[in-house]
Amino acid sequence: MRLLWPFRLQTRFFALICLLAFAMGVFFVGVLYFHLQQITDREAQQRARLILEQASSVQAYVQDVLRPRMYAENGDRQFIIEAMSSSYVSRKVMRDVAESRDVIYRRVAVNARNPDFDPNKLEMRMVRYFRRHPQADIWQEKLTREGKQYFYCSRPVVFTQSCMRCHGEPRNAPDRIVEQYGAQRGFHYKPGEIAGVVSVGFPIQRTVNMIQGATLSYLSLYLVGIAAFFGVVQVLFKRLVADKLKRLLEVMRQKLPPGSGGARDSGNHSSPEGRADEMEEAITALETMADDLGEARRKLEDYAQNLETMVRDRTASLEEEAGERQSDITLFLNILRSLHTSRDSEELIHEIMRLVGRRFDAEATTYYCTNVSDRVFSWPHREPVPSLPDRCMEHVLEGEVIYSGRDVFIPVSSTEQVWGLLHLRVKDDTSLLRTSEQVLLALGQQLGVALENMKAFFDLMHSKRLLESIFEGISDPLMLLNERADILLANRGGQEVFPQGGENLRELEEILGRYEPGRGTAEGVLGRAYESGVPQEREAILAGGRSFKISLYPLPAADQRSPNLAVCSIRENTSEKRMLAKLQRTEKLSAVGKLASGLAHEINNPLGTILCYVRLLQKSLSRDAAAHGDLEVIERQANRAHGIVRDLLDYARPKTEQTASCDLQELVGRNVALFSVQAEKKKVALYSDSAGSLPRICADESAVEQILSNLILNAIDAAGEDGWVRVATSYSGETGRVYLEVSDSGPGIAEDQKHQIFDPFYSTKDVGQGTGLGLTVVYGLVQENGAEIEVGTETGAVFSIGFRVEES
C-alpha cells in the first residue's frame, strides 16, 4: 500500500482493483488446471486397471480352463507352450491389444526363461516395492520418458502352488520346457514369492498439452474481459467521483486562509510521502477548519480566566523551577557516585550520559572524545551519531554552550585541558535549557574532573600491572624480604622453588640470616648487605643437590619509620657447574692423553725387545728346565704392559665423528651371553632387560662392544659373590635418545669419587687388579660417538649412556 501512496485517488483505486482481479483470475485458472489434471489421472488409472484386468482374465482362462483340458487330452508330460503357458498366451494377446492402442504392456519376472522379459530398472523398482509391501496389489506413477509423460500402473506376479510344476524344480517340469529353455532360468521359485510384475504404460503427453492450452486460452479470455470491464469502470469513476472531488477541493483552497494547514498545506501533514490524494485533502481541510474553531474557543476561555488563576499558574511555575534545581543537585551527586562505582572511563561515560539524558528528558545523548582518542559514545546505543556543527571546536575551546535546533553541545573540560563534547537532543526545543546554561557548563566541568580522576587512577593501575608482569615474567626466583628474612612478595619461580614449609625455604632462611639493628643483630648475607649497603652474593647447594647463586640487593628506606627491605634474586646454576666440570674433565683427559701418547711410544720399544728375548730363551732351554716358569711370568707381565700401552694409544688417538649405526639390543644380547660364563664362575647373576623394540643408534659397533665389555666386567667385579648385574635398554621420547644402563648390587660409588672415576689410571681395585684405564676408554668412546654418560648410585653403581637415534 505504501508503494501506491504517491498516486492520485483514481490511480490507486484502479491499481488495487486490477491486482485483485488478476489474483482471482490466476486462482480460478489454477483450480481449473488442477481439476483437469485430476480427471486425466483418474481416466488413465481406469484404463490401466481395465487392461490389467483383461490380462489377468486371459491368464486365469489359460490356468483354469485351457491348461487342464490340454493335460486331459495329451497327458501330464505333454506341454504345448503356445496353448498352456499363461505367460506366453497373455503376452501374445495383450501385445496385440497394446500395439493397437499405443500402450506399453510388459509382463516380466526376475530370472525369466526368456532374457527379453527380465525387468529393467523401472520394473525392478516395482518388484522391490511389492516385496516391501506384500499387502499392496497395485503400483501407479507418472513418469517422463524421452521427453514425454507416461502414466504407469503395475500389479505383482505372485507364484502359486499350481505354478510350481513349471517354475519349481527342473526335475518336476515338463520335458518340452527343459528342452527349449534349459534348466537354469525360470525355475526354483516358491509359492507366494513375488518374482515379477505386469505393467501398463499410457502416453499422456498429448492430454497434458491439451490441458495447458485450454488453461492458457481461458486465462487470455479472462484478462481481455477484465481489461474491457476496467476501461468502462474507469470512465464512469472519473466522471462521477474524481471530477466532483476536484471541484470541492478547489473551493476549499480558495476559502481557507494561507498557512492554516488546510488543503493548501495538506501535502506536509496528511501523508508520509508529502503528497495526498483528493479524499485525504478534503478530510485534512475539514480537520483544519475544526482546529481553527477550537483554537478560537480556547483563546476566549483563556481570556476569561481571572487573576487568581494566573497567580496560581505562576506559583506552580516557580515550584517546577525549584524541582528542577533539586534534580540538578541529585544529578551531580549521582555523577560523583558513578565515579566510585565505574570500572573504567567508558562505563563512567555511559552512566553519565544515561543520567544526563534522563534528567533533561533527552531523546539521545552523545559524547565526543577529543583528547585521548576520536571515539564517540551514544545513549541509547541504537541512536545514530549526529554531525558536529560548523566551528564547533572553536566554541568548545572558549567554553561556550552551542544551541542548534533541538541539539545542545556542552564543552567537557577540567582545569588543565578540554576532554570532549557532550551532546543532548531534546524532544521539543532548547528554550528551556537556555535558562539553565550555567548548570550545563557546571555539568561539563564536573564530567571533565571525573574523567581526569579516572585517567589518573587507570594510569596508576597500568603501571602496577606492568610492574607485576615484569616481576612474574622473570623465570628465576625473585623475592622481596624484610629485616627478618620474611618473604613479603615472591614471583611464581620463587613460590615453586621455595614453597612455604619446604626444606629449601628453611635452608634459604639459614643462609640469609637476619638484621635487627635495635638488638645489634646482623647475621648472614642479609645482615652484611644491610650493614655495608652494597649487594651481596653467595652460592649454596640446597636439597636435591641443586646449586643456586643468591644475590641480595638492599633497598634504601624512604624515611626512618619505613622498614628496611631487600630484593633477593636467586638463579640456579646446577647445569652450568656440571658443564664446567665436564669441560675441566675433558681438558684434563686431553692433556693426559697427549702425555700418554708420548710415553706409550717410548715404552713399546723396550717391551717388544723383552718379549723377543723371552721367546728366544724359551726356544733355547730344554722343556723340563725350571726357568720356563719364570719366562712365562715375564711374558705374561710384558703382554699385560703391552695391553696397557695399547689402551693408552687408543685413548690418545685423535677421535673422528662416527657415522655408523648398530642395533643396541643385539649387541647387549651378544655380550650378556659372552660374559655369562665368567659371571657364573664368580657366582654373579647377569641378565638383560629391554623395553621392547628400539630404533638403531648412531654409534660404531666395535666401540659399543668395547663400552659394554668394560662396564660389564667392572660390574661383575663390583657385585661380588651372590650379587647381580643388570644390563637394560630403553627409549625416551622426551630426549629422543636410546639409553643403555648397566647397574650392579655392589657398594656403589662415593659422592667424592664421581668426578675422578674417568681419570686415567684411577682405580678403586686392589693393586695389580686393574689398570685404571677401563672407564677412561669408555668415556672417550662415548664422547667419540656423540653420546652422553651419567653416573649414579642406587642399590649399587649405575652407569647410564644416552645414544643418538639414527635418522630415518
Coordinates of N, CA and C in Angstrom, one line a residue, residues 291-305:
D291 N -10.1 22.6 13.8 CA -9.0 23.1 14.7 C -9.0 24.6 14.9
D292 N -9.3 25.3 13.8 CA -9.3 26.7 13.9 C -10.4 27.2 14.8
L293 N -11.6 26.5 14.7 CA -12.7 26.9 15.6 C -12.4 26.5 17.0
G294 N -11.8 25.4 17.3 CA -11.5 25.0 18.6 C -10.5 26.0 19.2
E295 N -9.5 26.4 18.4 CA -8.5 27.3 18.9 C -9.1 28.6 19.3
A296 N -10.0 29.1 18.5 CA -10.6 30.4 18.8 C -11.4 30.2 20.1
R297 N -12.0 29.1 20.3 CA -12.8 28.9 21.6 C -11.9 28.9 22.8
R298 N -10.8 28.2 22.6 CA -9.8 28.1 23.8 C -9.3 29.5 24.1
K299 N -9.0 30.3 23.1 CA -8.5 31.7 23.4 C -9.5 32.5 24.2
L300 N -10.8 32.3 23.8 CA -11.8 33.1 24.5 C -11.9 32.6 26.0
E301 N -11.7 31.3 26.2 CA -11.8 30.8 27.6 C -10.6 31.3 28.4
D302 N -9.4 31.3 27.7 CA -8.2 31.8 28.4 C -8.3 33.2 28.9
Y303 N -8.8 34.1 28.0 CA -9.0 35.5 28.3 C -10.0 35.6 29.4
A304 N -10.9 34.7 29.6 CA -12.0 34.8 30.6 C -11.5 34.4 32.0
Q305 N -10.3 33.8 32.0 CA -9.8 33.4 33.3 C -9.5 34.6 34.2

